[in-house]
Tab-separated table of C-alpha atoms in Angstrom:
chain	number	residue	atom	x	y	z
A	1	MET	CA	-159.430	-107.769	-3.379
A	2	PRO	CA	-162.948	-106.311	-3.892
A	3	ALA	CA	-163.245	-103.200	-6.035
A	4	GLY	CA	-164.626	-101.204	-3.085
A	5	SER	CA	-161.570	-101.982	-0.959
A	6	GLN	CA	-159.230	-100.956	-3.772
A	7	LEU	CA	-161.072	-97.626	-4.071
A	8	LEU	CA	-160.682	-96.979	-0.336
A	9	LEU	CA	-156.928	-97.627	-0.576
A	10	LEU	CA	-156.586	-95.185	-3.473
A	11	LEU	CA	-158.401	-92.334	-1.702
A	12	PRO	CA	-155.413	-91.255	0.492
A	13	VAL	CA	-153.132	-91.292	-2.571
A	14	ALA	CA	-155.584	-89.153	-4.539
A	15	SER	CA	-155.822	-86.726	-1.637
A	16	LEU	CA	-152.040	-86.305	-1.534
A	17	LEU	CA	-151.903	-85.734	-5.273
A	18	LEU	CA	-154.535	-83.027	-5.052
A	19	GLN	CA	-152.626	-81.273	-2.266
A	20	ALA	CA	-149.204	-81.540	-3.925
A	21	PRO	CA	-149.547	-78.446	-6.144
A	22	LEU	CA	-150.329	-76.392	-3.047
A	23	CYS	CA	-147.038	-77.254	-1.380
A	24	ARG	CA	-144.081	-74.881	-1.693
A	25	GLY	CA	-140.455	-75.807	-2.000
A	26	ALA	CA	-138.581	-75.993	1.261
A	27	CYS	CA	-136.148	-73.204	2.141
A	28	VAL	CA	-132.733	-74.299	3.415
A	29	GLU	CA	-129.974	-71.968	4.622
A	30	LEU	CA	-126.710	-73.496	3.434
A	31	ASP	CA	-123.157	-72.314	3.963
A	32	PRO	CA	-122.011	-70.361	0.884
A	33	ASP	CA	-119.027	-71.240	-1.289
A	34	THR	CA	-115.935	-69.184	-0.539
A	35	GLU	CA	-113.580	-69.916	-3.436
A	36	ALA	CA	-113.945	-68.359	-6.890
A	37	VAL	CA	-111.889	-68.967	-10.036
A	38	VAL	CA	-110.511	-66.027	-11.968
A	39	ASN	CA	-112.292	-65.249	-15.280
A	40	GLU	CA	-115.223	-67.479	-14.304
A	41	GLY	CA	-118.612	-66.738	-12.733
A	42	PHE	CA	-119.389	-67.107	-9.039
A	43	LYS	CA	-122.607	-67.181	-7.024
A	44	LEU	CA	-122.641	-65.079	-3.861
A	45	SER	CA	-125.235	-66.935	-1.835
A	46	CYS	CA	-127.507	-65.238	0.711
A	47	ILE	CA	-130.615	-67.076	1.964
A	48	PHE	CA	-132.885	-65.917	4.777
A	49	CYS	CA	-135.746	-68.377	5.252
A	50	LYS	CA	-139.118	-67.166	6.494
A	51	MET	CA	-140.288	-69.205	9.463
A	52	ARG	CA	-143.962	-68.232	9.130
A	53	GLY	CA	-144.786	-69.149	5.564
A	54	GLU	CA	-148.454	-68.175	5.905
A	55	VAL	CA	-147.638	-64.561	6.849
A	56	PRO	CA	-147.218	-62.185	3.886
A	57	ALA	CA	-144.011	-60.183	3.812
A	58	VAL	CA	-141.821	-57.870	1.766
A	59	ALA	CA	-138.037	-57.916	1.799
A	60	SER	CA	-135.019	-56.116	0.412
A	61	VAL	CA	-131.386	-57.156	0.044
A	62	ASN	CA	-128.275	-54.978	0.200
A	63	TRP	CA	-124.750	-56.179	-0.541
A	64	PHE	CA	-121.520	-54.613	0.763
A	65	PHE	CA	-117.908	-55.325	-0.187
A	66	ARG	CA	-114.538	-54.750	1.456
A	67	ALA	CA	-111.492	-55.651	-0.603
A	68	TRP	CA	-108.646	-57.511	1.078
A	69	ASP	CA	-106.563	-54.283	1.160
A	70	GLU	CA	-109.374	-51.972	2.333
A	71	THR	CA	-110.642	-51.094	5.797
A	72	LYS	CA	-114.223	-49.995	5.060
A	73	PHE	CA	-117.194	-51.641	3.401
A	74	SER	CA	-118.756	-50.074	0.321
A	75	HIS	CA	-122.391	-50.544	-0.724
A	76	PHE	CA	-122.279	-52.083	-4.196
A	77	TYR	CA	-125.683	-53.681	-4.877
A	78	SER	CA	-129.320	-53.470	-3.785
A	79	TYR	CA	-132.512	-55.313	-4.698
A	80	GLU	CA	-135.953	-54.085	-3.690
A	81	ASP	CA	-139.434	-54.130	-5.218
A	82	LYS	CA	-138.213	-56.430	-8.028
A	83	ARG	CA	-135.624	-53.869	-9.084
A	84	ALA	CA	-131.851	-54.273	-8.924
A	85	GLN	CA	-129.291	-51.493	-8.715
A	86	VAL	CA	-125.521	-51.749	-9.106
A	87	ILE	CA	-124.013	-48.935	-7.029
A	88	ASP	CA	-120.258	-49.585	-7.206
A	89	GLN	CA	-118.697	-49.037	-10.645
A	90	ARG	CA	-116.231	-51.858	-10.011
A	91	PHE	CA	-119.149	-54.274	-10.463
A	92	GLU	CA	-120.844	-52.524	-13.379
A	93	ASP	CA	-122.141	-55.014	-15.994
A	94	ARG	CA	-120.822	-57.917	-13.907
A	95	LEU	CA	-123.692	-58.593	-11.506
A	96	GLY	CA	-126.968	-60.422	-11.976
A	97	TRP	CA	-129.821	-61.184	-9.598
A	98	ASN	CA	-129.844	-64.889	-8.739
A	99	GLY	CA	-132.402	-64.904	-5.927
A	100	SER	CA	-136.192	-65.189	-5.572
A	101	LYS	CA	-138.051	-64.360	-8.786
A	102	ASN	CA	-141.320	-62.492	-9.423
A	103	THR	CA	-142.040	-61.732	-5.766
A	104	ASN	CA	-141.388	-59.107	-3.125
A	105	ASP	CA	-141.491	-61.817	-0.445
A	106	LEU	CA	-137.813	-62.677	-0.884
A	107	GLN	CA	-136.111	-65.626	0.762
A	108	ASP	CA	-133.135	-65.967	-1.563
A	109	GLY	CA	-131.033	-62.837	-2.005
A	110	SER	CA	-128.173	-64.409	-3.961
A	111	ILE	CA	-126.382	-62.605	-6.774
A	112	TYR	CA	-124.110	-63.869	-9.556
A	113	LEU	CA	-120.731	-62.274	-10.248
A	114	LEU	CA	-119.387	-62.513	-13.804
A	115	ASN	CA	-115.747	-62.498	-14.937
A	116	VAL	CA	-114.185	-62.798	-11.495
A	117	THR	CA	-110.873	-60.964	-11.051
A	118	PHE	CA	-108.263	-61.063	-8.306
A	119	ASN	CA	-109.543	-57.638	-7.210
A	120	ASP	CA	-112.817	-59.330	-6.168
A	121	LYS	CA	-111.044	-61.048	-3.303
A	122	GLY	CA	-112.295	-59.801	0.048
A	123	THR	CA	-115.234	-59.806	2.431
A	124	TYR	CA	-118.847	-59.623	1.263
A	125	GLN	CA	-121.788	-58.809	3.504
A	126	CYS	CA	-125.419	-59.469	2.653
A	127	ILE	CA	-127.997	-57.594	4.742
A	128	PHE	CA	-131.481	-59.065	4.398
A	129	SER	CA	-134.344	-56.853	5.640
A	130	ARG	CA	-137.832	-58.357	5.938
A	131	THR	CA	-141.156	-56.895	7.057
A	132	LEU	CA	-143.809	-59.402	8.149
A	133	ILE	CA	-147.283	-57.983	7.549
A	134	TYR	CA	-149.805	-59.024	10.202
A	135	SER	CA	-153.406	-57.874	10.350
A	136	ASN	CA	-152.800	-55.324	13.136
A	137	TYR	CA	-149.079	-54.525	12.879
A	138	ASP	CA	-145.842	-55.017	10.953
A	139	PHE	CA	-142.800	-56.808	12.292
A	140	GLN	CA	-139.302	-56.178	10.947
A	141	THR	CA	-136.434	-58.652	10.988
A	142	THR	CA	-132.907	-58.532	9.577
A	143	SER	CA	-130.216	-61.058	8.848
A	144	ASN	CA	-126.525	-60.595	8.020
A	145	ARG	CA	-124.441	-63.024	5.999
A	146	THR	CA	-120.666	-62.701	5.633
A	147	ILE	CA	-118.622	-64.372	2.890
A	148	MET	CA	-114.815	-64.372	2.955
A	149	LEU	CA	-114.118	-64.825	-0.748
A	150	ASN	CA	-110.808	-66.122	-2.038
A	151	VAL	CA	-109.922	-65.955	-5.734
A	152	VAL	CA	-107.654	-68.620	-7.234
A	153	PRO	CA	-106.152	-68.971	-10.740
A	154	LYS	CA	-107.602	-72.443	-11.234
A	155	ARG	CA	-110.128	-74.611	-9.487
A	156	THR	CA	-108.835	-76.709	-6.602
A	157	ARG	CA	-110.475	-79.743	-5.086
A	158	GLY	CA	-111.395	-79.691	-1.439
A	159	LEU	CA	-110.279	-82.332	1.033
A	160	ALA	CA	-113.868	-83.498	1.526
A	161	SER	CA	-114.263	-84.127	-2.214
A	162	ILE	CA	-111.021	-86.118	-2.377
A	163	LEU	CA	-111.919	-88.222	0.674
A	164	SER	CA	-115.380	-88.866	-0.747
A	165	GLU	CA	-113.932	-90.142	-4.023
A	166	VAL	CA	-111.395	-92.326	-2.202
A	167	MET	CA	-114.140	-93.833	-0.050
A	168	MET	CA	-116.217	-94.500	-3.167
A	169	TYR	CA	-113.371	-96.452	-4.809
A	170	VAL	CA	-112.638	-98.322	-1.575
A	171	SER	CA	-116.313	-99.308	-1.346
A	172	ILE	CA	-116.332	-100.505	-4.973
A	173	ILE	CA	-113.173	-102.576	-4.498
A	174	GLY	CA	-114.504	-104.008	-1.234
A	175	LEU	CA	-117.766	-104.963	-2.914
A	176	GLN	CA	-115.919	-106.645	-5.783
A	177	LEU	CA	-113.748	-108.628	-3.367
A	178	TRP	CA	-116.842	-109.689	-1.443
A	179	LEU	CA	-118.470	-110.860	-4.683
A	180	VAL	CA	-115.360	-112.857	-5.637
A	181	VAL	CA	-115.256	-114.541	-2.218
A	182	GLU	CA	-118.976	-115.269	-2.433
A	183	MET	CA	-118.590	-116.771	-5.930
A	184	ILE	CA	-115.710	-118.993	-4.777
A	185	TYR	CA	-117.744	-120.129	-1.774
A	186	CYS	CA	-120.768	-120.912	-3.942
A	187	TYR	CA	-118.601	-122.728	-6.511
A	188	ARG	CA	-117.034	-124.890	-3.825
A	189	LYS	CA	-120.420	-125.603	-2.305
A	190	ILE	CA	-121.866	-126.605	-5.684
A	191	ALA	CA	-118.790	-128.709	-6.497
A	192	ALA	CA	-118.990	-130.498	-3.122
A	193	ALA	CA	-122.697	-131.159	-3.674
A	194	GLY	CA	-121.934	-132.532	-7.142
A	195	GLU	CA	-119.216	-134.852	-5.809
A	196	GLU	CA	-121.553	-136.053	-3.081
A	197	ALA	CA	-124.234	-136.784	-5.668
A	198	LEU	CA	-121.756	-138.735	-7.801
A	199	ARG	CA	-120.650	-140.790	-4.790
A	200	GLU	CA	-124.249	-141.570	-3.885
A	201	SER	CA	-124.992	-142.559	-7.480
A	202	ALA	CA	-121.914	-144.805	-7.625
A	203	SER	CA	-122.845	-146.361	-4.288
A	204	ARG	CA	-126.347	-147.138	-5.535
A	205	LYS	CA	-124.971	-148.778	-8.688
A	206	ASN	CA	-122.569	-150.906	-6.665
A	207	SER	CA	-125.333	-151.976	-4.311
A	208	LYS	CA	-127.427	-153.110	-7.271
A	209	LEU	CA	-124.564	-155.166	-8.709
A	210	LEU	CA	-123.987	-157.025	-5.450
A	211	PRO	CA	-125.935	-160.344	-5.055
């Protein structure tokens, strides 16, 4: 291929490479985990993706908790203007910000709970407040996330995880059986071809010996 044609083919690749640093990571709102293990850490996930990435915005996150034996929610954590505040003494020295870093334009409002206890079982609410800043006006949006947290003494495996592992082993065994069948088929085919070649060779020798 001429050098000029190669250069033309490389131009789109170079263009993509130059634009790659400008791209931002995609934001995906996933269902949070709902089972924590006592004496371990647990991430309380709260993600509120911004649909208009080009519009500047500021956001704040407030967390509320209602224990399994309580009837009202209590405000226990807030994050705004890059500052976190633990409000409920039950969570003192046990919470850490695990969301968007070094920005007021938050999309991830997750927090991390240390040293989980059975008293942490209950309902958690994350209220995400965002203000989109347009040239002529501001637009406010909110999003609520609810997590029904269960605390267990030791980690248990979910049904989906067990089924996934079973299917993996079934696939491996099936593949091995297919390979064995294929090897037997190939061996028989090669053996039959070898026998046929020997018969043809013997037939040629006999034909040469005949007057």
